[in-house]
């Protein structure tokens, strides 16, 4: 892993305790955890940093998670997105998820989840990402050598 | 009647009276006068005969030396002289003194010979009827006779003999001479009478004309008024008979005076059964007791509790069933006596719709509430579980603290399961509906279900061939089947039969509470039936509410059926529950048919649904303790031409049969309160009248209790709920079946 730069994980949830649980779940990993309490604050981070993984609660006051997902996909299409929610409530939730999926693949995690579930999912995504980069680099190297 | 005709009648009447009177008087006076005339003439001929005889005697005595011929001649001479000097008896009569001369009769003296203005022969032949009285007189007879003379004219002959000289005196008077004075005076009398009549009529007319005029006008007005009254009466009667509201007239003592057909239908009584009885028979006992009191109090105090005010209250059908009505009452003062009219609207359908709406709104509200709570709960549980798990990682696995945290995590996870169920109730739409073979899912679940029910419960599957695919979420459906099976298991602590049935079902526009708000169209019906304890209606009503449970605290979450409800809502289906205490419970789920591959079938099926139904004219007795369902069946069947009647209980149905009514078919619900269930009813009816066809209807088709299993095989069984089409087809099939009971 040392061969790669430190990966950045953005955690956006309006609930401070939730942000902390998520951050704590990932504290043993070599990731840089950045937290934001709203979609707007999350968007600021998206502008200034290269985000590898964003863990976003869809239901938040203000512009909401869906809007942030859109922003992120626009600025950094490669970022992996994990949508968390306390439950798909009513029609709106269904539409929201559909809308999120329309912008590209998203991963979902329903609350309540075990920290292990989250860290497993995150680490899995990181590894997949690194393998993809390695494969790409190998392909490039092979191309160079020809 | 017009004036002229009336006057003519009066005149005719008066004239008739006058004619009868005048005619009678004329006839009477003619008879009297005639008799007098004949008497006078008889006197005359007798006297004349006496005088002639005396003259002859005298002549005889005075000249006894002379020959008899000379004496006779002298006598005749003297008579002739006497006749020429004395006047005739009357101008119309001829007086003759006659003598036999051989075979003829010879007139010796003929006074007033020209009186009759004709030539009278001097000799009369003896062989004519006219000669007969002459001949009679000459042999000594006297008298009178009506006879036709030699000219054929009717004449009166009065005659007397003069025996001493062999002569006879005959007076001849023509009938015309006797009758004409009377004809004249009678004509005069008639004329006078006619004038009198005309004067009388004129007098009557002058005096009574205006009165008659007025009477005639009054009569005309009356005629019009009568016609209008009849029309108005007919209009009111027709309105009364054809109103959709029940209308009941009562007198001031509460006695029913009139009862319209709508009321008959609503209450189940015929007008004849109710009229004359106290209106309190239409009320549940608690109202009935007070009704007379209300009525009396109102009449004494004028304080209205009901009169002139409409209100909702409970009424009672003949079957004893109480039902909600809206009653409007009004007081009527008819010729000084008080009457009351009540208009009755049956609110049971409306109430049941309201209840249904209230229930669905409640479920909606509960769904939103639980959804919101579940969402918040999941957030909290996320923090709790997250932190506990993080903390647990830091602990030694065999430490006491680790175990404690572990227990806390387990409990929090149970909480998470609960909220997941809540969400599955409140979640509105499922994202992954797909065409699913329901039969396959049920078959696959068979093993799992039979493991989760107890060994004293028999499980039966009754899956329809050619079942349509349903557009559902398979996982949700599996959960629903397991939930319903567990529910059935818990309803049968002493064992029983759990039946899962599937069939294709077309929901049409026939209103049916079981279909709720389902769009008409094709559905897959899945029924889960148990033969358990059943539930009273108030429990069945709330069975789908989250956290509503009849199970002991701790035994159930009260969410199982809510999840099933949520699932059904999400796939735009419906669920209904039909339950009878001590008989069992049937849950029916309607799942929309998946379109797509089977689209051709769909089109074909739709075409089938459009096909004309075959009706009939047979009479059918519909028996159901649920008035709504009975009325649905009645509406469907009577539209097809059948003549239908409803009975609300087995006992009532038997009564109808015993009344001598001829029914071709018995369409009866199976489970009914009141001692006689459908099977018993059918057995009794068929026992007495083997020609009656039977179709049983039941919400339970899976299994029956109490040995009814066997009875169920005797008659065809239509499962509830049915659509109008199914009912029509099944009824026709049963009616057309040959020797149905052999």
Short mmCIF file of N, CA and C in Angstrom, two decimals, chain A residues 13-15 17-18 20-22 24-28 57 59 85-95 97-98 111-117 119, chain B residues 368 371-387 389-390 392-394 409 412-413 416 419-420 423 426-429 431-432:
data_model
loop_
_atom_site.label_atom_id
_atom_site.label_comp_id
_atom_site.label_asym_id
_atom_site.label_seq_id
_atom_site.Cartn_x
_atom_site.Cartn_y
_atom_site.Cartn_z
N UNK A 13 -22.32 13.45 7.29
CA UNK A 13 -23.53 13.07 8.03
C UNK A 13 -23.85 14.23 8.95
N UNK A 14 -25.12 14.55 9.05
CA UNK A 14 -25.48 15.69 9.91
C UNK A 14 -25.38 15.33 11.39
N UNK A 15 -25.28 14.08 11.69
CA UNK A 15 -25.23 13.64 13.09
C UNK A 15 -23.76 13.45 13.50
N UNK A 17 -22.37 12.18 16.21
CA UNK A 17 -22.07 10.85 16.75
C UNK A 17 -21.86 9.84 15.62
N UNK A 18 -22.66 9.99 14.58
CA UNK A 18 -22.55 9.06 13.45
C UNK A 18 -21.21 9.27 12.75
N UNK A 20 -18.56 10.34 14.01
CA UNK A 20 -17.51 9.81 14.87
C UNK A 20 -17.42 8.29 14.77
N UNK A 21 -18.59 7.64 14.80
CA UNK A 21 -18.59 6.18 14.71
C UNK A 21 -17.94 5.75 13.39
N UNK A 22 -18.28 6.46 12.34
CA UNK A 22 -17.71 6.09 11.02
C UNK A 22 -16.19 6.30 11.03
N UNK A 24 -14.25 6.42 13.64
CA UNK A 24 -13.62 5.45 14.54
C UNK A 24 -13.54 4.07 13.88
N UNK A 25 -14.55 3.74 13.09
CA UNK A 25 -14.55 2.44 12.42
C UNK A 25 -13.32 2.30 11.53
N UNK A 26 -12.89 3.46 11.01
CA UNK A 26 -11.79 3.42 10.05
C UNK A 26 -10.46 3.87 10.66
N UNK A 27 -10.45 4.01 12.01
CA UNK A 27 -9.25 4.62 12.61
C UNK A 27 -8.00 3.73 12.49
N UNK A 28 -8.21 2.44 12.38
CA UNK A 28 -7.06 1.55 12.26
C UNK A 28 -6.49 1.50 10.85
N UNK A 57 -24.61 10.36 3.92
CA UNK A 57 -25.99 10.12 4.38
C UNK A 57 -26.91 10.87 3.40
N UNK A 59 -30.20 11.56 3.68
CA UNK A 59 -31.19 12.48 4.27
C UNK A 59 -30.52 13.44 5.23
N UNK A 85 -28.11 5.16 4.86
CA UNK A 85 -29.41 5.72 5.24
C UNK A 85 -30.04 4.89 6.33
N UNK A 86 -30.89 5.57 7.09
CA UNK A 86 -31.63 4.88 8.15
C UNK A 86 -32.84 4.13 7.61
N UNK A 87 -32.99 4.07 6.34
CA UNK A 87 -34.14 3.35 5.78
C UNK A 87 -34.70 4.11 4.61
N UNK A 88 -35.15 3.33 3.66
CA UNK A 88 -35.70 3.98 2.47
C UNK A 88 -37.16 4.30 2.77
N UNK A 89 -37.35 5.56 3.06
CA UNK A 89 -38.66 5.92 3.57
C UNK A 89 -39.53 6.53 2.48
N UNK A 90 -40.58 5.88 2.23
CA UNK A 90 -41.57 6.45 1.31
C UNK A 90 -41.07 6.53 -0.12
N UNK A 91 -41.85 7.14 -0.93
CA UNK A 91 -41.56 7.29 -2.36
C UNK A 91 -40.24 8.02 -2.59
N UNK A 92 -40.07 9.05 -1.80
CA UNK A 92 -38.93 9.94 -2.01
C UNK A 92 -37.62 9.15 -1.96
N UNK A 93 -37.56 8.24 -1.00
CA UNK A 93 -36.34 7.48 -0.83
C UNK A 93 -36.07 6.64 -2.07
N UNK A 94 -37.12 6.02 -2.57
CA UNK A 94 -36.95 5.19 -3.76
C UNK A 94 -36.42 6.03 -4.91
N UNK A 95 -37.05 7.19 -5.09
CA UNK A 95 -36.63 8.08 -6.18
C UNK A 95 -35.19 8.52 -5.97
N UNK A 97 -32.74 7.08 -4.41
CA UNK A 97 -31.77 6.04 -4.71
C UNK A 97 -31.64 5.85 -6.22
N UNK A 98 -32.78 5.87 -6.88
CA UNK A 98 -32.76 5.73 -8.34
C UNK A 98 -31.95 6.87 -8.97
N UNK A 111 -28.38 1.75 7.76
CA UNK A 111 -28.19 1.88 9.20
C UNK A 111 -29.18 0.96 9.89
N UNK A 112 -28.97 0.40 10.97
CA UNK A 112 -27.66 0.44 11.65
C UNK A 112 -26.72 -0.60 11.04
N UNK A 113 -25.44 -0.28 10.97
CA UNK A 113 -24.48 -1.24 10.45
C UNK A 113 -23.36 -1.41 11.47
N UNK A 114 -22.69 -2.54 11.37
CA UNK A 114 -21.57 -2.78 12.28
C UNK A 114 -20.35 -2.07 11.70
N UNK A 115 -19.56 -1.46 12.55
CA UNK A 115 -18.34 -0.79 12.06
C UNK A 115 -17.53 -1.71 11.14
N UNK A 116 -17.50 -2.99 11.49
CA UNK A 116 -16.73 -3.93 10.67
C UNK A 116 -17.24 -3.97 9.24
N UNK A 117 -18.62 -3.96 9.11
CA UNK A 117 -19.20 -3.97 7.78
C UNK A 117 -18.69 -2.80 6.96
N UNK A 119 -15.93 -0.89 7.53
CA UNK A 119 -14.49 -0.91 7.24
C UNK A 119 -14.17 -1.96 6.18
N UNK B 368 -46.68 6.21 7.97
CA UNK B 368 -45.79 7.37 7.97
C UNK B 368 -45.10 7.52 9.31
N UNK B 371 -42.65 4.78 9.82
CA UNK B 371 -41.53 5.01 8.92
C UNK B 371 -40.57 6.04 9.50
N UNK B 372 -41.17 7.14 9.98
CA UNK B 372 -40.36 8.22 10.57
C UNK B 372 -39.61 7.73 11.79
N UNK B 373 -40.33 7.02 12.65
CA UNK B 373 -39.71 6.52 13.87
C UNK B 373 -38.60 5.54 13.54
N UNK B 374 -38.87 4.66 12.60
CA UNK B 374 -37.89 3.65 12.23
C UNK B 374 -36.61 4.32 11.71
N UNK B 375 -36.79 5.34 10.92
CA UNK B 375 -35.64 6.05 10.37
C UNK B 375 -34.77 6.62 11.48
N UNK B 376 -35.43 7.32 12.41
CA UNK B 376 -34.67 7.90 13.52
C UNK B 376 -34.04 6.80 14.37
N UNK B 377 -34.83 5.74 14.57
CA UNK B 377 -34.32 4.64 15.38
C UNK B 377 -33.07 4.03 14.76
N UNK B 378 -33.11 3.89 13.46
CA UNK B 378 -31.96 3.30 12.79
C UNK B 378 -30.72 4.17 12.95
N UNK B 379 -30.90 5.47 12.90
CA UNK B 379 -29.77 6.38 13.14
C UNK B 379 -29.21 6.15 14.52
N UNK B 380 -30.10 6.12 15.51
CA UNK B 380 -29.66 5.94 16.90
C UNK B 380 -28.99 4.58 17.08
N UNK B 381 -29.65 3.56 16.52
CA UNK B 381 -29.09 2.21 16.64
C UNK B 381 -27.73 2.13 15.95
N UNK B 382 -27.61 2.87 14.87
CA UNK B 382 -26.31 2.90 14.16
C UNK B 382 -25.21 3.40 15.07
N UNK B 383 -25.49 4.45 15.79
CA UNK B 383 -24.50 5.03 16.70
C UNK B 383 -24.24 4.07 17.86
N UNK B 384 -25.33 3.49 18.38
CA UNK B 384 -25.19 2.58 19.53
C UNK B 384 -24.37 1.35 19.13
N UNK B 385 -24.82 0.72 18.05
CA UNK B 385 -24.14 -0.51 17.64
C UNK B 385 -22.69 -0.22 17.23
N UNK B 386 -22.54 0.89 16.50
CA UNK B 386 -21.19 1.26 16.06
C UNK B 386 -20.23 1.42 17.22
N UNK B 387 -20.67 2.20 18.19
CA UNK B 387 -19.81 2.46 19.34
C UNK B 387 -19.56 1.21 20.18
N UNK B 389 -19.62 -1.84 19.15
CA UNK B 389 -18.73 -2.74 18.41
C UNK B 389 -17.28 -2.26 18.51
N UNK B 390 -17.13 -0.92 18.40
CA UNK B 390 -15.77 -0.37 18.51
C UNK B 390 -15.21 -0.65 19.89
N UNK B 392 -16.11 -3.06 21.89
CA UNK B 392 -15.91 -4.49 22.07
C UNK B 392 -14.56 -4.94 21.51
N UNK B 393 -14.17 -4.29 20.41
CA UNK B 393 -12.89 -4.65 19.79
C UNK B 393 -11.73 -4.48 20.76
N UNK B 394 -11.90 -3.50 21.65
CA UNK B 394 -10.79 -3.17 22.55
C UNK B 394 -10.75 -4.10 23.78
N UNK B 409 -24.99 -5.42 22.21
CA UNK B 409 -25.02 -5.41 20.74
C UNK B 409 -26.14 -6.31 20.21
N UNK B 412 -29.38 -4.55 20.64
CA UNK B 412 -29.50 -3.44 19.68
C UNK B 412 -29.79 -4.01 18.29
N UNK B 413 -29.18 -5.15 17.97
CA UNK B 413 -29.45 -5.77 16.67
C UNK B 413 -30.90 -6.24 16.56
N UNK B 416 -32.77 -3.42 15.68
CA UNK B 416 -32.59 -3.12 14.26
C UNK B 416 -33.52 -3.99 13.41
N UNK B 419 -37.02 -2.49 13.55
CA UNK B 419 -37.20 -1.29 12.72
C UNK B 419 -37.22 -1.67 11.24
N UNK B 420 -36.46 -2.74 10.90
CA UNK B 420 -36.48 -3.18 9.51
C UNK B 420 -37.90 -3.64 9.14
N UNK B 423 -40.14 -0.73 8.73
CA UNK B 423 -39.92 -0.09 7.44
C UNK B 423 -40.54 -0.90 6.32
N UNK B 426 -44.00 0.25 6.18
CA UNK B 426 -44.29 1.62 5.76
C UNK B 426 -43.69 1.95 4.40
N UNK B 427 -42.73 1.13 3.97
CA UNK B 427 -42.11 1.42 2.68
C UNK B 427 -43.20 1.43 1.63
N UNK B 428 -43.17 2.43 0.79
CA UNK B 428 -44.31 2.56 -0.10
C UNK B 428 -44.16 1.81 -1.40
N UNK B 429 -42.99 1.89 -1.97
CA UNK B 429 -42.90 1.16 -3.24
C UNK B 429 -41.66 0.30 -3.26
N UNK B 431 -38.76 -1.49 -5.25
CA UNK B 431 -38.02 -1.14 -6.48
C UNK B 431 -37.83 -2.34 -7.38
N UNK B 432 -37.95 -3.52 -6.79
CA UNK B 432 -37.61 -4.67 -7.63
C UNK B 432 -38.78 -5.65 -7.77
#
